[in-house]
mmCIF file with all atom_site columns, C-alpha atoms in Angstrom:
data_model
loop_
_atom_site.group_PDB
_atom_site.id
_atom_site.type_symbol
_atom_site.label_atom_id
_atom_site.label_alt_id
_atom_site.label_comp_id
_atom_site.label_asym_id
_atom_site.label_entity_id
_atom_site.label_seq_id
_atom_site.pdbx_PDB_ins_code
_atom_site.Cartn_x
_atom_site.Cartn_y
_atom_site.Cartn_z
_atom_site.occupancy
_atom_site.B_iso_or_equiv
_atom_site.pdbx_formal_charge
_atom_site.auth_seq_id
_atom_site.auth_comp_id
_atom_site.auth_asym_id
_atom_site.auth_atom_id
_atom_site.pdbx_PDB_model_num
ATOM 1  C CA . PRO A 1 1  ? -41.891 -56.630 -23.541 1.00 0.00 ? 126 PRO A CA 1
ATOM 2  C CA . THR A 1 2  ? -41.356 -56.967 -26.916 1.00 0.00 ? 127 THR A CA 1
ATOM 3  C CA . ALA A 1 3  ? -38.960 -54.832 -28.244 1.00 0.00 ? 128 ALA A CA 1
ATOM 4  C CA . THR A 1 4  ? -39.805 -52.857 -31.600 1.00 0.00 ? 129 THR A CA 1
ATOM 5  C CA . THR A 1 5  ? -37.902 -51.777 -34.375 1.00 0.00 ? 130 THR A CA 1
ATOM 6  C CA . ARG A 1 6  ? -38.055 -47.434 -33.658 1.00 0.00 ? 131 ARG A CA 1
ATOM 7  C CA . PRO A 1 7  ? -38.641 -45.625 -30.388 1.00 0.00 ? 132 PRO A CA 1
ATOM 8  C CA . ALA A 1 8  ? -41.807 -45.021 -28.795 1.00 0.00 ? 133 ALA A CA 1
ATOM 9  C CA . PRO A 1 9  ? -43.360 -41.797 -28.657 1.00 0.00 ? 134 PRO A CA 1
ATOM 10 C CA . PRO A 1 10 ? -43.380 -40.547 -24.763 1.00 0.00 ? 135 PRO A CA 1
ATOM 11 C CA . THR A 1 11 ? -46.997 -40.353 -23.798 1.00 0.00 ? 136 THR A CA 1
ATOM 12 C CA . GLY A 1 12 ? -49.177 -37.377 -22.284 1.00 0.00 ? 137 GLY A CA 1
ATOM 13 C CA . GLY A 1 13 ? -46.589 -34.633 -23.548 1.00 0.00 ? 138 GLY A CA 1
ATOM 14 C CA . PHE A 1 14 ? -44.163 -35.502 -22.123 1.00 0.00 ? 139 PHE A CA 1
ATOM 15 C CA . ASN A 1 15 ? -40.666 -33.417 -22.564 1.00 0.00 ? 140 ASN A CA 1
ATOM 16 C CA . PRO A 1 16 ? -37.714 -35.148 -21.604 1.00 0.00 ? 141 PRO A CA 1
ATOM 17 C CA . ASN A 1 17 ? -35.947 -32.095 -22.277 1.00 0.00 ? 142 ASN A CA 1
ATOM 18 C CA . ALA A 1 18 ? -37.048 -30.849 -18.869 1.00 0.00 ? 143 ALA A CA 1
ATOM 19 C CA . TYR A 1 19 ? -34.312 -33.620 -17.359 1.00 0.00 ? 144 TYR A CA 1
ATOM 20 C CA . ILE A 1 20 ? -31.899 -32.823 -19.114 1.00 0.00 ? 145 ILE A CA 1
ATOM 21 C CA . GLY A 1 21 ? -28.441 -30.660 -17.702 1.00 0.00 ? 146 GLY A CA 1
ATOM 22 C CA . GLN A 1 22 ? -29.780 -31.087 -13.789 1.00 0.00 ? 147 GLN A CA 1
ATOM 23 C CA . GLY A 1 23 ? -26.877 -33.887 -12.852 1.00 0.00 ? 148 GLY A CA 1
ATOM 24 C CA . ASP A 1 24 ? -27.970 -36.619 -11.208 1.00 0.00 ? 149 ASP A CA 1
ATOM 25 C CA . ARG A 1 25 ? -31.200 -35.599 -9.958  1.00 0.00 ? 150 ARG A CA 1
ATOM 26 C CA . PHE A 1 26 ? -33.559 -38.254 -11.044 1.00 0.00 ? 151 PHE A CA 1
ATOM 27 C CA . ASN A 1 27 ? -34.259 -41.916 -10.781 1.00 0.00 ? 152 ASN A CA 1
ATOM 28 C CA . CYS A 1 28 ? -36.342 -44.244 -12.187 1.00 0.00 ? 153 CYS A CA 1
ATOM 29 C CA . ALA A 1 29 ? -39.021 -43.703 -9.925  1.00 0.00 ? 154 ALA A CA 1
ATOM 30 C CA . ASP A 1 30 ? -39.627 -40.104 -11.109 1.00 0.00 ? 155 ASP A CA 1
ATOM 31 C CA . PHE A 1 31 ? -40.969 -41.852 -14.594 1.00 0.00 ? 156 PHE A CA 1
ATOM 32 C CA . ALA A 1 32 ? -44.346 -43.099 -15.153 1.00 0.00 ? 157 ALA A CA 1
ATOM 33 C CA . SER A 1 33 ? -42.816 -45.497 -17.405 1.00 0.00 ? 158 SER A CA 1
ATOM 34 C CA . GLN A 1 34 ? -39.881 -47.313 -19.067 1.00 0.00 ? 159 GLN A CA 1
ATOM 35 C CA . ALA A 1 35 ? -40.351 -45.328 -22.327 1.00 0.00 ? 160 ALA A CA 1
ATOM 36 C CA . GLN A 1 36 ? -40.210 -41.846 -20.123 1.00 0.00 ? 161 GLN A CA 1
ATOM 37 C CA . ALA A 1 37 ? -36.406 -42.858 -18.666 1.00 0.00 ? 162 ALA A CA 1
ATOM 38 C CA . GLN A 1 38 ? -35.876 -43.833 -22.079 1.00 0.00 ? 163 GLN A CA 1
ATOM 39 C CA . ALA A 1 39 ? -36.672 -40.851 -23.706 1.00 0.00 ? 164 ALA A CA 1
ATOM 40 C CA . VAL A 1 40 ? -34.245 -38.873 -21.031 1.00 0.00 ? 165 VAL A CA 1
ATOM 41 C CA . LEU A 1 41 ? -31.802 -41.346 -21.650 1.00 0.00 ? 166 LEU A CA 1
ATOM 42 C CA . ARG A 1 42 ? -32.140 -40.764 -25.412 1.00 0.00 ? 167 ARG A CA 1
ATOM 43 C CA . ALA A 1 43 ? -32.278 -36.773 -24.608 1.00 0.00 ? 168 ALA A CA 1
ATOM 44 C CA . ASP A 1 44 ? -29.346 -37.455 -22.907 1.00 0.00 ? 169 ASP A CA 1
ATOM 45 C CA . PRO A 1 45 ? -27.091 -40.407 -23.989 1.00 0.00 ? 170 PRO A CA 1
ATOM 46 C CA . ARG A 1 46 ? -23.941 -39.784 -21.207 1.00 0.00 ? 171 ARG A CA 1
ATOM 47 C CA . ASP A 1 47 ? -26.786 -40.928 -18.520 1.00 0.00 ? 172 ASP A CA 1
ATOM 48 C CA . PRO A 1 48 ? -26.083 -38.622 -15.940 1.00 0.00 ? 173 PRO A CA 1
ATOM 49 C CA . ASN A 1 49 ? -28.760 -39.880 -13.744 1.00 0.00 ? 174 ASN A CA 1
ATOM 50 C CA . ASN A 1 50 ? -27.497 -43.726 -13.988 1.00 0.00 ? 175 ASN A CA 1
ATOM 51 C CA . LEU A 1 51 ? -30.732 -44.901 -15.583 1.00 0.00 ? 176 LEU A CA 1
ATOM 52 C CA . ASP A 1 52 ? -29.306 -47.097 -17.901 1.00 0.00 ? 177 ASP A CA 1
ATOM 53 C CA . GLY A 1 53 ? -27.618 -48.693 -13.918 1.00 0.00 ? 178 GLY A CA 1
ATOM 54 C CA . ASN A 1 54 ? -24.569 -51.020 -14.542 1.00 0.00 ? 179 ASN A CA 1
ATOM 55 C CA . ASP A 1 55 ? -25.243 -52.994 -17.951 1.00 0.00 ? 180 ASP A CA 1
ATOM 56 C CA . ASP A 1 56 ? -24.375 -50.263 -19.601 1.00 0.00 ? 181 ASP A CA 1
ATOM 57 C CA . ASP A 1 57 ? -27.213 -52.135 -22.625 1.00 0.00 ? 182 ASP A CA 1
ATOM 58 C CA . GLY A 1 58 ? -28.837 -48.952 -23.706 1.00 0.00 ? 183 GLY A CA 1
ATOM 59 C CA . LEU A 1 59 ? -32.122 -49.193 -21.542 1.00 0.00 ? 184 LEU A CA 1
ATOM 60 C CA . ALA A 1 60 ? -33.409 -46.823 -19.007 1.00 0.00 ? 185 ALA A CA 1
ATOM 61 C CA . CYS A 1 61 ? -35.569 -48.409 -16.175 1.00 0.00 ? 186 CYS A CA 1
ATOM 62 C CA . GLU A 1 62 ? -36.012 -52.182 -17.244 1.00 0.00 ? 187 GLU A CA 1
ATOM 63 C CA . ASN A 1 63 ? -38.168 -52.459 -14.518 1.00 0.00 ? 188 ASN A CA 1
ATOM 64 C CA . ASN A 1 64 ? -40.534 -49.642 -14.869 1.00 0.00 ? 189 ASN A CA 1
ATOM 65 C CA . ARG A 1 65 ? -44.093 -50.215 -15.866 1.00 0.00 ? 190 ARG A CA 1
ATOM 66 C CA . ALA A 1 66 ? -45.435 -49.960 -19.754 1.00 0.00 ? 191 ALA A CA 1
ATOM 67 C CA . PRO A 1 67 ? -45.497 -48.160 -22.247 1.00 0.00 ? 192 PRO A CA 1
ATOM 68 C CA . TYR A 1 68 ? -41.514 -49.665 -23.416 1.00 0.00 ? 193 TYR A CA 1
ATOM 69 C CA . ASP A 1 69 ? -39.735 -48.288 -25.374 1.00 0.00 ? 194 ASP A CA 1
ATOM 70 C CA . LEU A 1 70 ? -37.127 -51.432 -26.128 1.00 0.00 ? 195 LEU A CA 1
ATOM 71 C CA . VAL A 1 71 ? -34.946 -49.720 -28.509 1.00 0.00 ? 196 VAL A CA 1
ATOM 72 C CA . PRO A 1 72 ? -31.714 -49.172 -27.072 1.00 0.00 ? 197 PRO A CA 1
ATOM 73 C CA . VAL A 1 73 ? -29.625 -45.690 -27.289 1.00 0.00 ? 198 VAL A CA 1
ATOM 74 C CA . PRO A 1 74 ? -26.330 -46.096 -27.900 1.00 0.00 ? 199 PRO A CA 1
ATOM 75 C CA . ARG A 1 75 ? -23.823 -44.813 -25.208 1.00 0.00 ? 200 ARG A CA 1
ATOM 76 C CA . ARG A 1 76 ? -21.230 -41.962 -25.374 1.00 0.00 ? 201 ARG A CA 1
#
């Protein structure tokens, strides 16, 4: 994957806000792509689902399939 200068839009009408406020309920396998997981991380940078793993690099579910959004999310 190649990093872009701006976030890739989530595909298929994906709504990252539907995953917010539910605690640690979702894992990388719950998302169809890396970009979807990244959209959830972008919507809530506190990362209650630990989608960024243990490296805190601002990238969610880096092993998920394309499409990719490899613009890091600043972590709070």
